[in-house]
Amino acid sequence: MASLPVVALNGALAGRASRGYLERKALAKARIQASKLCRRFCTLGWASSAGGGIAVEVRRDSVPRSNRLIAAGRRPGARKDRVMPDYMYGLSANGSILPLPSPKLYSSKPPRCMSCLSFCTKTGKGAASYANIRTYVKAGALNSDNRTEPLPRCVVLDIEGTTTPISFVTDVLFPYARDNVGRHLSATFETPETRDDIKLLRSQVEDDLKQGVQGAVPIPGDEAGKEQVIAALVANVEAMIKADRKITALKQLQGHIWQTGFENNELEGVVFEDVPKALTNWHSLGIKVYIYSSGSRLAQRLIFGKTNYGDLRKYLCGFFDTYVGNKKETRSYIEISESLGVDKPSDVLFLTDVYQEAVAAKDAGLKVLILIRPGNGPLPENHGFKTVSSFLEI
């Protein structure tokens, strides 16, 4: 960038740079907005190289510019379309570096702070320069017309194909449940938890037999003996898994089987690289994040509680499963939006990889984005939804 745009933000009162102030949301928002602007400028072709930097002022009119804080800097060598909030430093108006970006994301070294302050203080009195761009961005996201869009109050995430590779579910979780269902039932047959699982499966299989569902076999009563009951249960569960059925009876049992696997360190959740970064960003902006999956709430907590990026549950406010309804039915999303306490359904952003789920959520009034991830199925032509390949594009 030949010269540096300075973008003013509404922020908290910036007097002395106390630790309490530095940990408030104003500076965090400025860092997030600076990284968004870097990516936007790169997309528009204004700043395509790795050189240059950007500074964002945490602003309130009642505070003299000499007392305001600035989010500035960039990770050396990083293209601007890859700049993240963690790459940005906090600066005081006199050039003092305040909170350093965390070094843990970058091996042993934090990113170096670029020489951005000279652009912000070239009057010699700490007054910010607005020579190029005088843009005031409230809490919102820049769109392609350089206008602002309100951030969602809540984000609801699908798991399979959205936060997590489909291959992890189909090649790891499902086989683990299928291979261990007999062992699990034998070891826990008399526990209240498993008795409840068996009751749900009996009810589901009875309905399946009436409807002629392929693979359904009768489950004998307990008087037939434990081994025969378990054998019938295993046959039904294997058929349900093979058909990838999204039913509560199956998902509840799978969750309990996976719990054993996670507790024994035989399983670890997998999420895409952009997921923890996006969760951190949304959390810093006060956006509440929820999960809606056909997997049980227990299974959801297990997956995010022990991932390849650590425990991510601290960023999640709640979990929805098939008890709220089928994921391809509009009523399910109406129920979710009503339970989140938002003013209107459009305050909720739903992220999924499944077209039918996107249609159902849109019909309920939610905002929707479809994820294009490796291994995801094709979408219909002219599907009409915006798509992204990473949460960081949102």
XYZ file of C-alpha atoms in Angstrom:
394
model
C 0.000 0.000 0.000
C 1.495 3.310 -1.042
C -0.109 5.169 1.833
C -2.044 4.001 4.819
C -5.809 4.453 5.283
C -6.881 5.146 8.837
C -10.361 3.955 9.737
C -12.103 5.342 12.798
C -14.259 3.125 14.983
C -16.640 3.855 17.815
C -14.806 2.553 20.855
C -14.656 2.691 24.598
C -13.227 5.667 26.455
C -9.441 5.642 25.890
C -7.654 7.394 28.697
C -4.744 5.643 30.357
C -3.982 2.287 28.777
C -4.896 0.210 31.803
C -4.999 -3.569 31.635
C -8.746 -3.453 32.151
C -9.174 -1.169 29.172
C -6.946 -3.276 26.960
C -9.067 -6.333 27.689
C -12.306 -4.612 26.725
C -14.006 -5.176 23.408
C -13.134 -1.863 21.720
C -9.544 -2.746 20.890
C -10.482 -6.313 19.969
C -13.111 -4.989 17.550
C -10.563 -2.614 16.033
C -8.142 -5.476 15.420
C -10.886 -7.571 13.806
C -12.014 -4.667 11.624
C -8.438 -3.967 10.521
C -7.973 -7.564 9.396
C -11.288 -7.450 7.518
C -10.243 -4.274 5.747
C -6.911 -5.825 4.735
C -8.750 -8.738 3.163
C -11.283 -6.440 1.498
C -8.605 -4.169 0.039
C -6.805 -7.224 -1.340
C -10.041 -8.566 -2.862
C -10.665 -5.198 -4.542
C -7.133 -5.144 -5.917
C -6.097 -2.091 -3.921
C -3.410 -3.880 -1.912
C -2.378 -7.203 -3.370
C 1.191 -7.520 -2.108
C 2.553 -8.539 1.282
C 4.050 -5.080 1.900
C 2.508 -2.185 3.784
C 0.225 -2.161 6.791
C -2.950 -0.722 8.222
C -3.984 1.152 11.363
C -7.420 1.461 12.934
C -8.199 4.049 15.586
C -10.381 3.165 18.569
C -12.412 6.334 18.536
C -14.786 8.385 20.621
C -15.320 12.074 19.834
C -15.051 13.095 23.486
C -11.545 11.645 23.769
C -8.588 13.665 22.411
C -6.821 11.859 19.620
C -3.611 11.918 21.631
C -5.279 9.618 24.185
C -6.804 7.124 21.784
C -5.549 3.620 21.121
C -4.702 2.240 17.697
C -4.753 -1.291 16.324
C -1.867 -1.491 13.881
C 0.619 -3.803 12.259
C 0.712 -6.938 10.221
C 2.441 -10.291 10.311
C 5.573 -9.900 8.119
C 5.282 -11.637 4.748
C 1.565 -12.362 5.115
C -0.632 -11.444 2.166
C -3.351 -9.013 3.123
C -6.077 -11.512 2.268
C -4.628 -13.748 5.010
C -4.282 -11.174 7.764
C -5.968 -12.224 11.007
C -6.931 -10.127 14.083
C -4.180 -11.885 16.052
C -1.601 -10.307 13.738
C -2.534 -6.773 14.910
C -0.790 -4.906 17.722
C -2.278 -2.327 20.036
C -0.505 1.022 20.024
C -0.850 4.131 22.106
C -0.879 7.443 20.240
C 2.769 8.077 21.169
C 3.873 4.809 19.576
C 4.146 2.571 22.638
C 3.283 -1.054 21.887
C 0.610 -2.315 24.271
C -0.724 -5.900 24.146
C 1.391 -8.232 21.995
C -0.288 -10.770 19.724
C -0.151 -14.241 21.187
C 3.038 -16.065 20.174
C 1.451 -19.510 20.445
C -0.092 -19.236 16.978
C 3.256 -18.546 15.366
C 5.698 -21.110 16.797
C 7.926 -19.235 19.275
C 7.717 -15.717 17.833
C 4.876 -13.215 17.716
C 4.502 -11.221 14.491
C 6.605 -8.076 14.170
C 4.831 -4.737 14.442
C 5.104 -2.785 11.182
C 5.915 0.929 11.200
C 2.374 2.202 10.918
C 2.392 4.867 13.584
C 4.166 7.426 11.398
C 1.086 7.530 9.199
C -1.076 8.207 12.213
C 1.099 10.872 13.834
C 2.646 12.796 10.987
C 1.390 16.109 12.347
C 3.795 15.500 15.248
C 1.038 15.890 17.855
C -0.570 12.490 17.747
C -3.382 13.659 15.483
C -4.490 10.933 13.120
C -4.171 11.447 9.388
C -7.272 10.898 7.291
C -5.658 11.811 3.972
C -6.898 8.836 2.024
C -10.021 7.347 3.568
C -12.390 8.832 6.116
C -14.575 5.837 6.776
C -16.460 5.368 10.009
C -17.394 1.744 10.564
C -19.715 0.842 13.407
C -19.929 -2.741 14.615
C -20.660 -4.422 11.316
C -19.086 -6.062 8.294
C -18.066 -4.441 5.034
C -19.892 -5.745 1.986
C -18.866 -5.526 -1.655
C -20.265 -1.976 -1.939
C -18.188 -0.802 1.043
C -21.363 -0.321 3.065
C -21.819 -1.900 6.455
C -24.073 -4.793 7.300
C -25.167 -5.472 10.880
C -23.443 -8.428 12.448
C -25.733 -11.337 13.386
C -26.647 -11.617 17.042
C -26.335 -15.387 16.839
C -24.594 -17.892 14.582
C -25.912 -21.447 14.328
C -23.480 -24.025 12.948
C -23.981 -27.396 11.360
C -21.146 -29.868 12.061
C -20.644 -32.438 9.291
C -19.265 -30.691 6.194
C -19.389 -27.282 7.928
C -17.147 -27.249 11.006
C -15.868 -30.785 10.518
C -14.828 -32.834 7.479
C -17.450 -35.294 6.311
C -14.717 -37.920 6.241
C -14.264 -37.663 10.017
C -17.915 -38.560 10.546
C -18.165 -41.269 7.891
C -14.701 -42.801 8.287
C -14.110 -42.412 12.035
C -17.235 -41.816 14.124
C -19.716 -44.054 12.301
C -17.360 -47.066 12.080
C -16.434 -46.671 15.749
C -20.109 -46.764 16.773
C -20.867 -49.670 14.448
C -17.874 -51.733 15.619
C -18.506 -51.108 19.315
C -22.298 -51.215 19.631
C -22.360 -54.851 20.768
C -19.548 -54.378 23.284
C -21.184 -51.209 24.637
C -24.606 -52.817 25.047
C -23.144 -55.901 26.727
C -21.138 -53.837 29.228
C -23.944 -51.415 30.100
C -27.078 -53.492 29.476
C -28.596 -52.999 32.924
C -27.752 -49.301 33.376
C -30.642 -46.782 33.288
C -28.943 -44.927 30.430
C -28.760 -47.983 28.193
C -32.234 -49.177 29.188
C -33.522 -45.829 27.955
C -31.530 -46.229 24.718
C -33.010 -49.696 24.177
C -36.527 -48.378 24.829
C -36.098 -45.708 22.163
C -34.683 -48.234 19.698
C -37.573 -50.655 20.300
C -40.087 -47.902 19.578
C -38.243 -46.830 16.421
C -37.922 -50.388 15.116
C -41.615 -51.051 15.704
C -42.450 -48.036 13.535
C -39.908 -49.127 10.921
C -41.427 -52.612 10.715
C -44.894 -51.141 10.204
C -43.560 -48.935 7.411
C -41.515 -51.675 5.810
C -38.152 -49.967 6.325
C -35.358 -52.038 4.815
C -33.008 -53.588 7.364
C -35.429 -53.451 10.302
C -35.684 -56.716 12.261
C -37.884 -57.488 15.308
C -36.317 -57.023 18.738
C -37.413 -59.791 21.149
C -38.454 -59.090 24.712
C -36.023 -59.369 27.593
C -37.382 -62.832 28.365
C -35.566 -64.078 25.230
C -32.272 -63.394 26.928
C -29.659 -60.658 26.863
C -27.660 -62.121 23.949
C -30.634 -62.375 21.585
C -31.830 -58.862 22.435
C -28.371 -57.422 21.808
C -27.974 -59.344 18.536
C -31.242 -57.839 17.216
C -30.270 -54.380 18.415
C -26.887 -54.612 16.688
C -28.506 -55.687 13.402
C -30.908 -52.734 13.484
C -28.236 -50.218 14.463
C -25.916 -51.391 11.682
C -28.736 -50.968 9.142
C -29.547 -47.494 10.479
C -25.908 -46.393 10.284
C -25.552 -47.781 6.753
C -28.624 -45.791 5.686
C -27.273 -42.667 7.484
C -30.591 -42.170 9.240
C -31.021 -38.952 11.235
C -33.191 -40.342 14.027
C -33.028 -39.676 17.741
C -32.924 -43.349 18.810
C -29.753 -43.971 16.796
C -28.067 -40.662 17.579
C -28.615 -41.022 21.325
C -27.012 -44.483 21.399
C -24.144 -43.334 19.163
C -23.459 -40.460 21.540
C -23.102 -42.826 24.480
C -20.783 -45.130 22.510
C -18.629 -42.177 21.397
C -18.474 -40.923 24.978
C -16.609 -44.073 25.913
C -14.283 -43.563 22.967
C -13.461 -39.984 23.925
C -13.000 -40.880 27.586
C -10.596 -43.685 26.626
C -8.654 -41.361 24.267
C -9.664 -43.532 21.315
C -11.412 -40.594 19.632
C -10.572 -36.925 19.089
C -12.805 -34.372 17.403
C -11.651 -32.767 14.157
C -12.495 -29.246 12.959
C -11.232 -27.208 10.020
C -8.367 -24.788 10.646
C -10.540 -21.680 10.259
C -13.096 -22.807 12.854
C -11.232 -21.925 16.094
C -10.111 -18.610 14.601
C -13.668 -17.672 13.637
C -15.055 -18.778 17.000
C -12.498 -16.553 18.730
C -13.452 -13.589 16.524
C -17.186 -14.034 17.046
C -16.703 -14.441 20.777
C -14.721 -11.192 20.960
C -17.558 -9.408 19.137
C -20.185 -10.714 21.538
C -21.826 -12.926 18.902
C -23.384 -16.038 20.443
C -22.612 -19.308 18.670
C -24.733 -22.460 18.791
C -24.552 -25.914 17.214
C -27.448 -27.612 15.420
C -26.686 -31.154 14.337
C -28.481 -34.430 13.822
C -25.967 -35.878 16.287
C -27.066 -35.838 19.920
C -26.182 -32.910 22.162
C -23.872 -35.243 24.047
C -22.037 -36.129 20.837
C -21.748 -32.435 19.934
C -20.197 -31.584 23.298
C -17.776 -34.483 22.932
C -16.632 -33.423 19.458
C -15.981 -29.802 20.469
C -14.696 -30.635 23.937
C -11.688 -32.536 22.665
C -10.582 -31.406 19.201
C -7.362 -31.139 17.231
C -7.401 -27.475 18.407
C -8.256 -28.146 22.034
C -11.497 -27.566 23.941
C -13.715 -25.182 21.928
C -16.830 -25.394 24.118
C -15.991 -22.079 25.814
C -17.004 -20.380 22.552
C -20.340 -22.202 22.286
C -23.529 -21.080 24.012
C -25.734 -24.117 23.391
C -26.548 -27.223 21.371
C -29.600 -28.270 19.348
C -30.296 -31.787 18.036
C -33.183 -33.698 16.492
C -35.308 -33.176 19.600
C -35.936 -29.669 18.218
C -36.961 -31.192 14.878
C -35.656 -32.541 11.580
C -32.943 -30.383 10.035
C -34.744 -30.225 6.698
C -37.990 -28.860 8.167
C -38.712 -25.151 8.449
C -40.445 -25.550 11.785
C -37.149 -26.639 13.384
C -35.491 -23.320 12.554
C -38.502 -21.335 13.724
C -38.242 -23.166 17.050
C -34.522 -22.396 17.277
C -34.871 -18.690 16.500
C -37.690 -18.364 19.032
C -35.643 -20.092 21.711
C -32.628 -17.812 21.129
C -34.595 -14.720 22.153
C -33.710 -12.635 19.084
C -35.944 -9.805 17.882
C -36.377 -11.382 14.455
C -35.205 -14.597 12.736
C -32.870 -12.617 10.449
C -30.741 -11.841 13.530
C -29.566 -15.463 13.252
C -27.016 -16.660 10.673
C -27.143 -20.382 9.860
C -24.137 -22.086 8.269
C -24.548 -25.472 6.588
C -23.357 -27.522 3.631
C -26.759 -29.075 2.866
C -29.053 -27.364 0.349
C -32.286 -28.699 1.874
C -31.282 -27.410 5.309
C -30.436 -24.025 3.808
C -33.892 -23.835 2.186
C -35.658 -24.750 5.425
C -33.700 -22.155 7.424
C -34.267 -19.458 4.807
C -38.010 -20.180 4.796
C -37.936 -19.652 8.573
C -36.413 -16.200 8.044
C -32.828 -16.958 9.041
C -29.849 -15.670 7.097
C -28.035 -18.564 5.446
C -24.607 -19.282 3.980
C -23.585 -22.589 2.419
C -20.096 -23.962 3.048
C -18.037 -25.377 0.207
C -15.632 -27.778 1.898
C -13.457 -30.649 0.615
C -15.589 -33.774 0.302
C -18.934 -31.966 0.415
C -21.619 -33.007 -2.042
C -22.523 -30.910 -5.099
C -25.162 -28.198 -4.898
C -28.054 -27.792 -7.355
C -27.419 -25.381 -10.206
C -28.749 -21.873 -9.587
C -29.357 -22.715 -5.926
C -29.535 -19.010 -5.053
C -27.461 -19.077 -1.854
C -24.219 -17.278 -1.081
C -21.358 -19.710 -0.561
C -18.040 -19.513 1.280
C -15.175 -21.961 1.616
C -14.013 -20.698 5.018
C -15.580 -19.096 8.083
C -12.972 -16.349 7.723
C -14.706 -15.153 4.541
C -17.814 -14.251 6.510
